[in-house]
Amino acid sequence: MDKVVITGLGVVSPVGCNVKAFWDACLNGQSNVQPIPAHWNNYTDYKSGIWSPLPEIDFKSHGFNRLDLMQRDPVSLIAMIAANQALEQAGVEIAPANGKNKQNTLLEIDSEKAGVFIGTGIGGAKTFLENNACHMLKRTTDKLEEASVDSDITDRLLHPPKINPFVVSMLMQNSVSASVGIKYSLNGMNRTITQACASGTSAIGSAYQAIQSGQVDFAICGGAEYQYDDYGSLCMGFDVARTLVNPGDNPEKANRPFDKDRSGFLYSQGGAGILILEKESHAKQRGATILAHIAAYAETFDAYSMMSINPDGGEITRMIHKAVDEAQLQLSDIDYINTHGTGTKLNDEIESNVIDGLFGNKPIINSTKSVLGHSIGASGALEAIVSVLSLQNQTTHPCKNLENPIRDLNFVTSLKQQNISHVLSESFAFGGHNSALVFSGN
Amino acid sequence: MYNRSEVVTIVRDAVVETFDLKEEIQNDNLAFQKDFKADSIDMVSLSLVLEDEFEAEIEEDQVENFITINNVVDYIMDRQTQKAT
């Protein structure tokens, strides 16, 4: 039976907007921790007050024109940038298609057997929030300006000058996978997976299953998230839920998954991680370089709480057994676990307890969120990319800021050569979704 | 305030950008639907580009009256005159 292989990777992240910059930053533990935008403090007092922003992206240098910027939320734009990188690495030739929407076509790829599977937690929330502000505030701000009210007040009532007529098509979650499908003229399955923090992992799992079942031969898959809005509303939502990291005296060292002194997760502006998956024979036929393969995907649901993992970890345990069984491996075959590892008290406690019970301290363990912060729907895809790069390079990044581990697990604390044949990458989500991928070398 | 020749240039460029045309426009009697296969979404896109260029709102109910490039130029010229007076 054909394996499902990975032939391309693409990244937009707070620590780099291409695979090499991203990987180098991960290996060197180079995070991007900054104070939140100053004007967000006009609206509330944040307990956390730090985040991991994306670098400024010159969208026009990536070939987007004014209409693209007017008609696509940034979450779709960064997904397309990462998809383009992944296609290039996969050696897929991209050619202009005939049409009026600046579409492309993928040469030597059957568009009817090519699909798109992208996860996102909140889709075009930036577009929704800012256009909603216009809807709510425009007439009020017009009247305040007529009345010459102090600009200190009116300047805080931020909103675009008018509602964008494309607002609905920009805010809907499926606009992310639809944007990628339109850009490359792909007519196969086009799915958006929305499972909060597990979205990226589940999207890759869905693509893997679609290739296994023969519905597609080729898939662009992964996750994308863009968590900036003018008012900091999205950040505020996590902040009031007390899920975010306490910056303490040293914000650079505050984000510390699996450490006894952890206090929450580092809010990330987002990012995009995109992988190209193919049926093995398809990849070989077109001479693509195979980076790794997916050996299994498993998913369970806690059915316990909207915001908390079930403390008994039962469904996470069941998911890991399902994944390892499907991969036809033993638990002892797993060399490396790329954890969900958010840095929240409860999550890390439960996750490390499950790992301890199933694997002991044999596999190496790290948390990519210790470097990147938490990019919600993109996180699982970025962690999948770290998993593939770890297999390729036989090393992985240290678990940053881990000084006093909560358990005696084999945490990666320094950069060194490792023996990695099989990787388990797992994600858990608000709602109760658990998903895991097993990656293996070739 | 732009003169007619300047408005024509800006509108032609906006049409080239919106419809991703490969050649410049020489004829302002070209019709959006007939010559560019424009649909209603294309016309909304064109109005967004024009609003950005002229930093002025294009009235939504006027867009359906844009049959040719000349109609758009006339509309922009009229709006400028109304604003000035």
Short mmCIF file of C-alpha atoms in Angstrom, two decimals:
data_model
loop_
_atom_site.label_atom_id
_atom_site.label_comp_id
_atom_site.label_asym_id
_atom_site.label_seq_id
_atom_site.Cartn_x
_atom_site.Cartn_y
_atom_site.Cartn_z
CA MET A 1 0.00 0.00 0.00
CA ASP A 2 1.21 3.49 -0.88
CA LYS A 3 2.48 5.55 2.02
CA VAL A 4 1.40 9.17 2.48
CA VAL A 5 4.58 11.18 2.05
CA ILE A 6 5.59 14.77 2.74
CA THR A 7 7.35 16.60 -0.07
CA GLY A 8 7.15 20.28 0.84
CA LEU A 9 7.04 22.64 3.82
CA GLY A 10 6.17 26.32 4.16
CA VAL A 11 6.22 28.61 7.17
CA VAL A 12 5.13 32.06 8.29
CA SER A 13 5.88 32.49 12.00
CA PRO A 14 6.92 35.04 14.61
CA VAL A 15 10.50 33.77 14.37
CA GLY A 16 10.86 33.48 10.62
CA CYS A 17 8.93 33.54 7.38
CA ASN A 18 10.67 30.69 5.59
CA VAL A 19 11.59 27.18 6.68
CA LYS A 20 15.32 27.84 7.16
CA ALA A 21 14.88 30.97 9.28
CA PHE A 22 12.17 29.23 11.30
CA TRP A 23 14.25 26.10 11.93
CA ASP A 24 17.39 28.05 12.81
CA ALA A 25 15.40 30.16 15.30
CA CYS A 26 13.85 27.06 16.85
CA LEU A 27 17.21 25.32 17.24
CA ASN A 28 18.74 28.43 18.77
CA GLY A 29 15.74 29.19 20.98
CA GLN A 30 15.34 32.63 19.42
CA SER A 31 11.87 33.71 20.48
CA ASN A 32 10.17 36.98 19.63
CA VAL A 33 8.66 38.28 22.88
CA GLN A 34 7.38 41.87 22.84
CA PRO A 35 5.00 44.11 24.78
CA ILE A 36 1.50 44.04 23.26
CA PRO A 37 0.68 47.03 20.98
CA ALA A 38 0.50 50.10 23.23
CA HIS A 39 -2.94 51.21 22.02
CA TRP A 40 -4.53 47.92 23.14
CA ASN A 41 -4.07 49.23 26.68
CA ASN A 42 -6.63 51.96 25.86
CA TYR A 43 -9.38 49.38 26.09
CA THR A 44 -8.54 47.27 29.14
CA ASP A 45 -5.81 46.38 31.59
CA TYR A 46 -4.10 43.18 30.48
CA LYS A 47 -2.73 40.79 33.06
CA SER A 48 -0.22 39.35 30.58
CA GLY A 49 0.73 42.29 28.37
CA ILE A 50 3.26 40.42 26.21
CA TRP A 51 2.92 38.55 22.96
CA SER A 52 4.89 37.04 20.12
CA PRO A 53 4.21 39.18 17.04
CA LEU A 54 4.76 38.22 13.42
CA PRO A 55 7.45 40.12 11.52
CA GLU A 56 6.07 42.89 9.33
CA ILE A 57 5.14 41.21 6.06
CA ASP A 58 5.38 43.08 2.76
CA PHE A 59 2.46 41.34 1.07
CA LYS A 60 3.08 43.07 -2.26
CA SER A 61 6.54 41.48 -2.43
CA HIS A 62 4.73 38.12 -2.35
CA GLY A 63 2.77 39.06 -5.48
CA PHE A 64 -0.43 40.27 -3.84
CA ASN A 65 -1.99 43.38 -5.35
CA ARG A 66 -4.26 46.01 -3.84
CA LEU A 67 -7.41 44.00 -4.50
CA ASP A 68 -5.95 40.91 -2.84
CA LEU A 69 -5.29 42.99 0.27
CA MET A 70 -8.83 44.43 0.13
CA GLN A 71 -10.51 41.06 -0.43
CA ARG A 72 -8.53 38.65 1.77
CA ASP A 73 -8.04 38.63 5.51
CA PRO A 74 -4.35 38.39 6.47
CA VAL A 75 -4.96 34.82 7.68
CA SER A 76 -5.63 33.81 4.07
CA LEU A 77 -2.68 35.80 2.76
CA ILE A 78 -0.18 34.14 5.12
CA ALA A 79 -1.64 30.72 4.32
CA MET A 80 -1.04 31.42 0.62
CA ILE A 81 2.54 32.58 1.29
CA ALA A 82 3.31 29.37 3.20
CA ALA A 83 1.56 27.27 0.53
CA ASN A 84 3.71 28.85 -2.17
CA GLN A 85 6.89 27.99 -0.25
CA ALA A 86 5.74 24.41 0.25
CA LEU A 87 4.86 23.96 -3.43
CA GLU A 88 8.25 25.33 -4.45
CA GLN A 89 10.06 22.90 -2.14
CA ALA A 90 7.93 20.07 -3.50
CA GLY A 91 9.16 20.97 -6.98
CA VAL A 92 5.69 21.73 -8.29
CA GLU A 93 5.76 24.17 -11.18
CA ILE A 94 3.30 27.02 -10.73
CA ALA A 95 2.04 28.65 -13.94
CA PRO A 96 -0.46 31.45 -14.57
CA ALA A 97 -3.93 30.17 -15.43
CA ASN A 98 -6.35 31.78 -17.81
CA GLY A 99 -8.81 33.77 -15.75
CA LYS A 100 -9.48 37.18 -14.33
CA ASN A 101 -8.59 36.40 -10.71
CA LYS A 102 -4.81 36.11 -11.04
CA GLN A 103 -5.18 32.38 -10.64
CA ASN A 104 -2.42 29.85 -11.10
CA THR A 105 -2.34 26.24 -12.09
CA LEU A 106 -0.05 23.47 -10.83
CA LEU A 107 1.63 21.82 -13.80
CA GLU A 108 1.62 17.99 -13.83
CA ILE A 109 -0.87 17.88 -10.94
CA ASP A 110 -4.38 16.59 -11.66
CA SER A 111 -6.49 19.41 -10.22
CA GLU A 112 -9.45 17.07 -9.63
CA LYS A 113 -7.28 14.81 -7.45
CA ALA A 114 -5.63 17.66 -5.57
CA GLY A 115 -7.15 18.94 -2.34
CA VAL A 116 -6.74 21.63 0.28
CA PHE A 117 -7.12 20.98 4.02
CA ILE A 118 -6.36 23.92 6.28
CA GLY A 119 -7.14 24.37 9.94
CA THR A 120 -7.91 27.68 11.59
CA GLY A 121 -9.38 28.50 14.95
CA ILE A 122 -10.84 31.92 14.22
CA GLY A 123 -10.43 32.46 10.48
CA GLY A 124 -10.90 36.09 9.48
CA ALA A 125 -11.69 37.39 12.96
CA LYS A 126 -9.68 40.57 12.31
CA THR A 127 -11.95 41.42 9.40
CA PHE A 128 -15.07 40.64 11.43
CA LEU A 129 -14.07 42.70 14.46
CA GLU A 130 -12.95 45.75 12.50
CA ASN A 131 -15.95 45.82 10.19
CA ASN A 132 -18.25 45.23 13.12
CA ALA A 133 -16.65 48.23 14.84
CA CYS A 134 -17.44 50.30 11.75
CA HIS A 135 -21.03 49.08 11.78
CA MET A 136 -21.47 49.91 15.46
CA LEU A 137 -19.49 53.13 15.71
CA LYS A 138 -19.53 54.97 12.39
CA ARG A 139 -22.61 57.10 13.02
CA THR A 140 -21.53 57.77 16.59
CA THR A 141 -18.03 58.87 15.61
CA ASP A 142 -19.47 61.07 12.83
CA LYS A 143 -21.67 62.83 15.42
CA LEU A 144 -18.84 63.14 17.92
CA GLU A 145 -16.66 64.73 15.28
CA GLU A 146 -19.45 67.14 14.29
CA ALA A 147 -19.72 68.08 17.96
CA SER A 148 -15.95 68.63 18.13
CA VAL A 149 -15.58 66.13 20.95
CA ASP A 150 -12.03 65.76 22.29
CA SER A 151 -9.94 63.67 19.88
CA ASP A 152 -8.63 61.69 22.88
CA ILE A 153 -12.05 60.06 22.89
CA THR A 154 -12.74 59.80 19.16
CA ASP A 155 -9.26 58.45 18.41
CA ARG A 156 -10.02 55.43 20.57
CA LEU A 157 -13.12 54.56 18.57
CA LEU A 158 -11.12 52.94 15.81
CA HIS A 159 -12.89 51.63 12.76
CA PRO A 160 -12.41 51.50 8.99
CA PRO A 161 -14.08 54.37 7.09
CA LYS A 162 -16.70 52.04 5.61
CA ILE A 163 -17.75 48.43 5.72
CA ASN A 164 -15.85 46.32 3.22
CA PRO A 165 -18.34 44.76 0.76
CA PHE A 166 -16.24 41.59 0.88
CA VAL A 167 -16.50 41.29 4.66
CA VAL A 168 -18.44 38.01 4.74
CA SER A 169 -16.16 36.26 2.27
CA MET A 170 -13.15 37.46 4.28
CA LEU A 171 -14.27 36.55 7.78
CA MET A 172 -15.63 33.05 7.18
CA GLN A 173 -13.24 30.33 8.36
CA ASN A 174 -13.41 28.45 5.07
CA SER A 175 -12.05 31.50 3.24
CA VAL A 176 -8.55 30.29 4.18
CA SER A 177 -8.71 26.96 2.38
CA ALA A 178 -10.89 28.47 -0.34
CA SER A 179 -8.28 31.19 -1.00
CA VAL A 180 -5.59 28.56 -1.48
CA GLY A 181 -7.84 26.41 -3.67
CA ILE A 182 -8.75 29.38 -5.86
CA LYS A 183 -5.16 30.60 -6.14
CA TYR A 184 -3.97 27.25 -7.50
CA SER A 185 -7.18 26.24 -9.34
CA LEU A 186 -7.58 22.98 -7.37
CA ASN A 187 -10.91 21.22 -7.77
CA GLY A 188 -10.53 18.30 -5.35
CA MET A 189 -11.73 18.22 -1.74
CA ASN A 190 -11.43 21.60 -0.06
CA ARG A 191 -11.87 21.40 3.70
CA THR A 192 -11.52 23.82 6.57
CA ILE A 193 -11.00 22.24 9.96
CA THR A 194 -11.92 24.35 12.98
CA GLN A 195 -10.89 22.64 16.19
CA ALA A 196 -9.27 25.54 18.04
CA CYS A 197 -5.71 24.61 19.04
CA ALA A 198 -5.90 21.20 17.33
CA SER A 199 -7.02 22.62 13.96
CA GLY A 200 -3.65 22.36 12.22
CA THR A 201 -2.97 18.80 13.35
CA SER A 202 -6.48 17.68 12.47
CA ALA A 203 -6.27 19.31 9.03
CA ILE A 204 -3.08 17.40 8.23
CA GLY A 205 -4.78 14.25 9.54
CA SER A 206 -7.76 14.87 7.27
CA ALA A 207 -5.49 15.28 4.26
CA TYR A 208 -3.65 12.07 5.19
CA GLN A 209 -6.96 10.19 5.41
CA ALA A 210 -8.18 11.64 2.09
CA ILE A 211 -5.03 10.42 0.35
CA GLN A 212 -5.25 7.02 2.06
CA SER A 213 -8.83 6.59 0.91
CA GLY A 214 -7.96 7.58 -2.65
CA GLN A 215 -10.09 10.71 -2.74
CA VAL A 216 -7.04 12.81 -3.58
CA ASP A 217 -3.44 12.05 -4.58
CA PHE A 218 -2.00 15.41 -3.62
CA ALA A 219 -2.85 17.80 -0.78
CA ILE A 220 -1.90 21.25 0.44
CA CYS A 221 -2.56 21.07 4.17
CA GLY A 222 -1.75 22.65 7.51
CA GLY A 223 -2.96 25.49 9.66
CA ALA A 224 -3.16 29.28 9.70
CA GLU A 225 -4.10 31.88 12.28
CA TYR A 226 -3.95 35.67 12.48
CA GLN A 227 -4.69 37.06 15.93
CA TYR A 228 -4.32 40.80 15.56
CA ASP A 229 -7.17 43.26 15.60
CA ASP A 230 -7.22 47.00 16.27
CA TYR A 231 -8.54 46.63 19.80
CA GLY A 232 -6.73 43.55 21.10
CA SER A 233 -10.11 41.85 21.49
CA LEU A 234 -8.81 38.37 20.74
CA CYS A 235 -5.90 38.71 23.14
CA MET A 236 -8.28 40.11 25.75
CA GLY A 237 -10.46 36.99 25.44
CA PHE A 238 -7.57 34.73 26.43
CA ASP A 239 -6.34 37.22 29.03
CA VAL A 240 -9.63 37.40 30.96
CA ALA A 241 -9.80 33.61 30.88
CA ARG A 242 -6.47 33.70 32.77
CA THR A 243 -4.78 31.43 30.26
CA LEU A 244 -1.90 33.76 29.35
CA VAL A 245 1.61 33.91 30.74
CA ASN A 246 2.53 36.25 33.59
CA PRO A 247 5.43 38.35 32.24
CA GLY A 248 7.09 38.72 35.66
CA ASP A 249 10.38 40.59 35.83
CA ASN A 250 11.86 38.93 32.77
CA PRO A 251 9.33 38.55 29.91
CA GLU A 252 11.89 36.72 27.77
CA LYS A 253 11.97 33.88 30.32
CA ALA A 254 8.29 33.95 31.29
CA ASN A 255 7.10 31.39 28.72
CA ARG A 256 8.22 28.07 30.21
CA PRO A 257 6.16 24.98 29.36
CA PHE A 258 6.65 21.99 31.70
CA ASP A 259 8.51 24.12 34.24
CA LYS A 260 7.34 24.24 37.85
CA ASP A 261 7.19 28.03 37.53
CA ARG A 262 5.06 28.12 34.38
CA SER A 263 2.12 30.51 34.48
CA GLY A 264 0.27 30.27 31.15
CA PHE A 265 0.86 30.46 27.42
CA LEU A 266 2.50 33.19 25.38
CA TYR A 267 -0.08 34.73 23.04
CA SER A 268 1.15 34.65 19.45
CA GLN A 269 0.00 36.88 16.62
CA GLY A 270 -0.28 33.69 14.63
CA GLY A 271 1.34 32.18 11.61
CA ALA A 272 0.90 29.54 8.96
CA GLY A 273 2.40 26.11 8.53
CA ILE A 274 1.71 24.31 5.26
CA LEU A 275 2.79 20.84 4.15
CA ILE A 276 2.49 19.12 0.79
CA LEU A 277 1.28 15.53 1.18
CA GLU A 278 1.19 13.05 -1.66
CA LYS A 279 0.52 9.44 -2.37
CA GLU A 280 4.01 7.91 -2.41
CA SER A 281 3.75 6.60 -5.99
CA HIS A 282 2.53 10.03 -7.14
CA ALA A 283 5.53 11.74 -5.54
CA LYS A 284 7.97 9.19 -6.98
CA GLN A 285 6.42 9.39 -10.43
CA ARG A 286 7.11 13.09 -10.64
CA GLY A 287 10.57 12.76 -9.08
CA ALA A 288 9.83 14.67 -5.88
CA THR A 289 12.17 14.47 -2.90
CA ILE A 290 10.44 12.71 -0.01
CA LEU A 291 11.09 14.39 3.33
CA ALA A 292 9.26 11.94 5.62
CA HIS A 293 5.97 10.07 5.73
CA ILE A 294 2.91 10.11 7.93
CA ALA A 295 2.51 6.74 9.62
CA ALA A 296 -0.72 7.45 11.49
CA TYR A 297 -3.37 9.93 12.52
CA ALA A 298 -5.67 9.52 15.50
CA GLU A 299 -8.33 11.67 17.06
CA THR A 300 -10.44 11.41 20.21
CA PHE A 301 -12.83 13.73 22.01
CA ASP A 302 -12.91 14.34 25.76
CA ALA A 303 -16.67 15.02 26.08
CA TYR A 304 -15.81 16.62 29.39
CA SER A 305 -15.40 20.43 29.39
CA MET A 306 -15.32 23.27 26.87
CA MET A 307 -12.12 24.75 28.29
CA SER A 308 -10.36 22.06 30.35
CA ILE A 309 -8.75 18.76 29.48
CA ASN A 310 -10.21 15.85 31.41
CA PRO A 311 -7.74 15.50 34.31
CA ASP A 312 -7.67 11.72 33.98
CA GLY A 313 -6.12 12.09 30.50
CA GLY A 314 -8.09 9.03 29.42
CA GLU A 315 -8.94 10.22 25.92
CA ILE A 316 -5.39 11.43 25.31
CA THR A 317 -4.12 8.01 26.34
CA ARG A 318 -6.63 6.31 24.03
CA MET A 319 -5.61 8.60 21.17
CA ILE A 320 -1.92 7.78 21.59
CA HIS A 321 -2.66 4.03 21.63
CA LYS A 322 -4.78 4.41 18.47
CA ALA A 323 -2.04 6.39 16.70
CA VAL A 324 0.76 4.00 17.64
CA ASP A 325 -1.37 0.95 16.71
CA GLU A 326 -2.26 2.44 13.33
CA ALA A 327 1.42 3.10 12.68
CA GLN A 328 2.06 -0.57 13.53
CA LEU A 329 4.55 0.50 16.16
CA GLN A 330 5.06 -0.11 19.85
CA LEU A 331 5.05 2.75 22.34
CA SER A 332 8.76 2.08 22.81
CA ASP A 333 9.35 2.84 19.10
CA ILE A 334 8.46 6.51 19.58
CA ASP A 335 11.74 8.41 19.82
CA TYR A 336 10.46 11.95 20.11
CA ILE A 337 7.22 13.57 21.27
CA ASN A 338 6.48 17.07 20.08
CA THR A 339 4.01 17.93 22.82
CA HIS A 340 1.05 20.25 22.88
CA GLY A 341 3.03 21.91 25.72
CA THR A 342 1.22 25.21 26.18
CA GLY A 343 2.69 26.23 29.51
CA THR A 344 -0.63 26.37 31.33
CA LYS A 345 -0.70 24.74 34.76
CA LEU A 346 -3.35 22.14 34.05
CA ASN A 347 -2.47 21.21 30.46
CA ASP A 348 1.19 20.53 31.11
CA GLU A 349 0.39 18.60 34.27
CA ILE A 350 -2.04 16.26 32.50
CA GLU A 351 0.00 15.89 29.32
CA SER A 352 3.24 15.10 31.17
CA ASN A 353 1.41 12.65 33.41
CA VAL A 354 0.05 10.76 30.39
CA ILE A 355 3.49 10.70 28.74
CA ASP A 356 5.11 9.52 31.97
CA GLY A 357 2.56 6.71 32.32
CA LEU A 358 2.83 5.49 28.73
CA PHE A 359 6.41 6.17 27.73
CA GLY A 360 8.41 6.85 30.89
CA ASN A 361 11.52 8.87 30.17
CA LYS A 362 12.57 7.09 26.97
CA PRO A 363 11.44 9.48 24.20
CA ILE A 364 12.87 12.97 23.96
CA ILE A 365 10.28 15.66 24.70
CA ASN A 366 9.96 19.32 23.77
CA SER A 367 7.39 22.07 23.35
CA THR A 368 7.64 24.17 20.20
CA LYS A 369 5.34 26.69 21.92
CA SER A 370 8.24 27.37 24.31
CA VAL A 371 9.88 29.14 21.35
CA LEU A 372 6.95 30.38 19.26
CA GLY A 373 4.20 31.03 21.78
CA HIS A 374 0.75 29.70 20.96
CA SER A 375 -0.61 30.35 17.48
CA ILE A 376 -3.83 28.36 18.09
CA GLY A 377 -5.00 26.91 14.74
CA ALA A 378 -1.53 27.17 13.18
CA SER A 379 0.31 25.62 16.12
CA GLY A 380 -0.21 21.94 15.27
CA ALA A 381 0.94 22.52 11.69
CA LEU A 382 4.05 24.42 12.77
CA GLU A 383 4.78 21.58 15.21
CA ALA A 384 4.29 19.05 12.42
CA ILE A 385 6.92 20.94 10.44
CA VAL A 386 9.28 20.84 13.44
CA SER A 387 8.63 17.08 13.62
CA VAL A 388 9.56 16.59 9.96
CA LEU A 389 12.65 18.79 10.26
CA SER A 390 13.70 16.88 13.38
CA LEU A 391 13.47 13.60 11.47
CA GLN A 392 15.43 15.03 8.58
CA ASN A 393 18.14 16.61 10.71
CA GLN A 394 18.27 14.02 13.52
CA THR A 395 18.10 16.74 16.11
CA THR A 396 15.45 18.96 17.62
CA HIS A 397 15.16 22.18 19.55
CA PRO A 398 15.45 22.46 23.33
CA CYS A 399 12.40 23.11 25.46
CA LYS A 400 13.10 26.79 26.05
CA ASN A 401 13.23 28.23 29.57
CA LEU A 402 12.78 24.80 31.15
CA GLU A 403 14.80 24.97 34.38
CA ASN A 404 12.75 23.00 36.93
CA PRO A 405 10.82 20.27 35.08
CA ILE A 406 7.54 19.16 36.59
CA ARG A 407 8.38 15.51 35.88
CA ASP A 408 11.38 13.34 35.27
CA LEU A 409 10.87 13.08 31.52
CA ASN A 410 13.54 13.17 28.83
CA PHE A 411 13.12 16.87 28.05
CA VAL A 412 15.44 18.32 25.42
CA THR A 413 17.53 20.90 27.26
CA SER A 414 20.41 21.33 24.85
CA LEU A 415 21.01 21.09 21.15
CA LYS A 416 22.61 17.77 20.26
CA GLN A 417 22.45 14.91 17.78
CA GLN A 418 19.53 12.54 18.39
CA ASN A 419 18.36 9.23 16.94
CA ILE A 420 14.88 9.94 15.66
CA SER A 421 12.94 7.45 13.54
CA HIS A 422 9.37 8.00 14.74
CA VAL A 423 7.78 11.20 16.08
CA LEU A 424 4.47 11.67 17.84
CA SER A 425 3.05 15.20 17.57
CA GLU A 426 -0.05 15.89 19.62
CA SER A 427 -2.53 18.73 20.02
CA PHE A 428 -5.43 19.36 22.39
CA ALA A 429 -8.12 21.98 21.97
CA PHE A 430 -10.81 24.01 23.70
CA GLY A 431 -13.94 21.98 23.18
CA GLY A 432 -12.19 18.71 24.02
CA HIS A 433 -10.59 17.71 20.70
CA ASN A 434 -7.42 15.62 20.87
CA SER A 435 -5.46 14.80 17.73
CA ALA A 436 -2.11 13.22 17.02
CA LEU A 437 0.09 12.46 14.04
CA VAL A 438 2.93 9.94 13.82
CA PHE A 439 5.73 10.94 11.44
CA SER A 440 8.40 8.49 10.34
CA GLY A 441 11.58 8.82 8.32
CA ASN A 442 12.17 7.01 5.07
CA MET B 1 -9.49 68.10 -8.01
CA TYR B 2 -8.46 66.23 -11.13
CA ASN B 3 -9.08 67.37 -14.70
CA ARG B 4 -10.85 65.01 -17.10
CA SER B 5 -7.66 63.75 -18.66
CA GLU B 6 -6.26 62.82 -15.24
CA VAL B 7 -9.51 61.10 -14.26
CA VAL B 8 -9.47 59.11 -17.50
CA THR B 9 -5.93 57.91 -16.80
CA ILE B 10 -6.75 56.88 -13.22
CA VAL B 11 -9.96 55.10 -14.21
CA ARG B 12 -8.27 53.25 -17.08
CA ASP B 13 -5.49 52.09 -14.73
CA ALA B 14 -8.08 50.98 -12.17
CA VAL B 15 -9.84 48.92 -14.83
CA VAL B 16 -6.56 47.32 -15.93
CA GLU B 17 -5.78 46.44 -12.30
CA THR B 18 -9.25 45.13 -11.49
CA PHE B 19 -9.57 42.92 -14.55
CA ASP B 20 -5.87 41.97 -14.60
CA LEU B 21 -5.60 43.13 -18.21
CA LYS B 22 -2.33 42.65 -20.06
CA GLU B 23 -2.62 45.76 -22.23
CA GLU B 24 -3.40 49.40 -21.59
CA ILE B 25 -6.87 50.71 -22.44
CA GLN B 26 -7.16 53.06 -25.41
CA ASN B 27 -10.93 53.14 -25.83
CA ASP B 28 -13.20 54.52 -23.11
CA ASN B 29 -16.31 53.17 -24.80
CA LEU B 30 -15.38 49.63 -23.84
CA ALA B 31 -18.23 48.05 -21.88
CA PHE B 32 -17.54 46.17 -18.64
CA GLN B 33 -19.97 43.32 -19.17
CA LYS B 34 -19.45 42.86 -22.88
CA ASP B 35 -15.72 43.50 -23.21
CA PHE B 36 -14.35 42.41 -19.82
CA LYS B 37 -16.94 39.74 -18.92
CA ALA B 38 -17.54 41.65 -15.70
CA ASP B 39 -19.94 40.35 -13.08
CA SER B 40 -21.40 42.28 -10.16
CA ILE B 41 -18.52 41.27 -7.86
CA ASP B 42 -16.01 42.65 -10.39
CA MET B 43 -17.85 45.95 -10.36
CA VAL B 44 -17.71 46.09 -6.56
CA SER B 45 -13.97 45.41 -6.81
CA LEU B 46 -13.60 48.22 -9.32
CA SER B 47 -15.43 50.61 -7.02
CA LEU B 48 -13.07 49.68 -4.15
CA VAL B 49 -10.03 50.52 -6.28
CA LEU B 50 -11.64 53.79 -7.42
CA GLU B 51 -12.48 54.75 -3.83
CA ASP B 52 -8.89 54.12 -2.86
CA GLU B 53 -7.58 56.19 -5.77
CA PHE B 54 -9.93 59.14 -5.38
CA GLU B 55 -10.25 58.90 -1.57
CA ALA B 56 -13.99 59.29 -1.99
CA GLU B 57 -16.96 57.00 -1.63
CA ILE B 58 -18.57 55.55 -4.74
CA GLU B 59 -22.31 55.39 -4.10
CA GLU B 60 -23.36 51.74 -4.22
CA ASP B 61 -26.53 52.39 -6.20
CA GLN B 62 -24.51 54.15 -8.89
CA VAL B 63 -22.28 51.18 -9.66
CA GLU B 64 -25.00 49.49 -11.68
CA ASN B 65 -25.02 52.52 -13.99
CA PHE B 66 -21.40 51.95 -14.92
CA ILE B 67 -21.81 50.40 -18.37
CA THR B 68 -18.66 51.78 -20.00
CA ILE B 69 -15.44 53.37 -18.82
CA ASN B 70 -16.82 56.72 -19.95
CA ASN B 71 -19.74 56.33 -17.51
CA VAL B 72 -17.27 56.02 -14.64
CA VAL B 73 -15.28 59.03 -15.78
CA ASP B 74 -18.48 61.10 -16.05
CA TYR B 75 -19.54 60.02 -12.57
CA ILE B 76 -16.20 60.94 -11.00
CA MET B 77 -16.20 64.33 -12.75
CA ASP B 78 -19.77 65.02 -11.55
CA ARG B 79 -18.91 64.02 -7.98
CA GLN B 80 -15.89 66.31 -7.98
CA THR B 81 -17.98 69.21 -9.23
CA GLN B 82 -20.72 68.57 -6.64
CA LYS B 83 -18.13 68.40 -3.87
CA ALA B 84 -16.49 71.63 -5.01
CA THR B 85 -19.78 73.48 -5.04
#
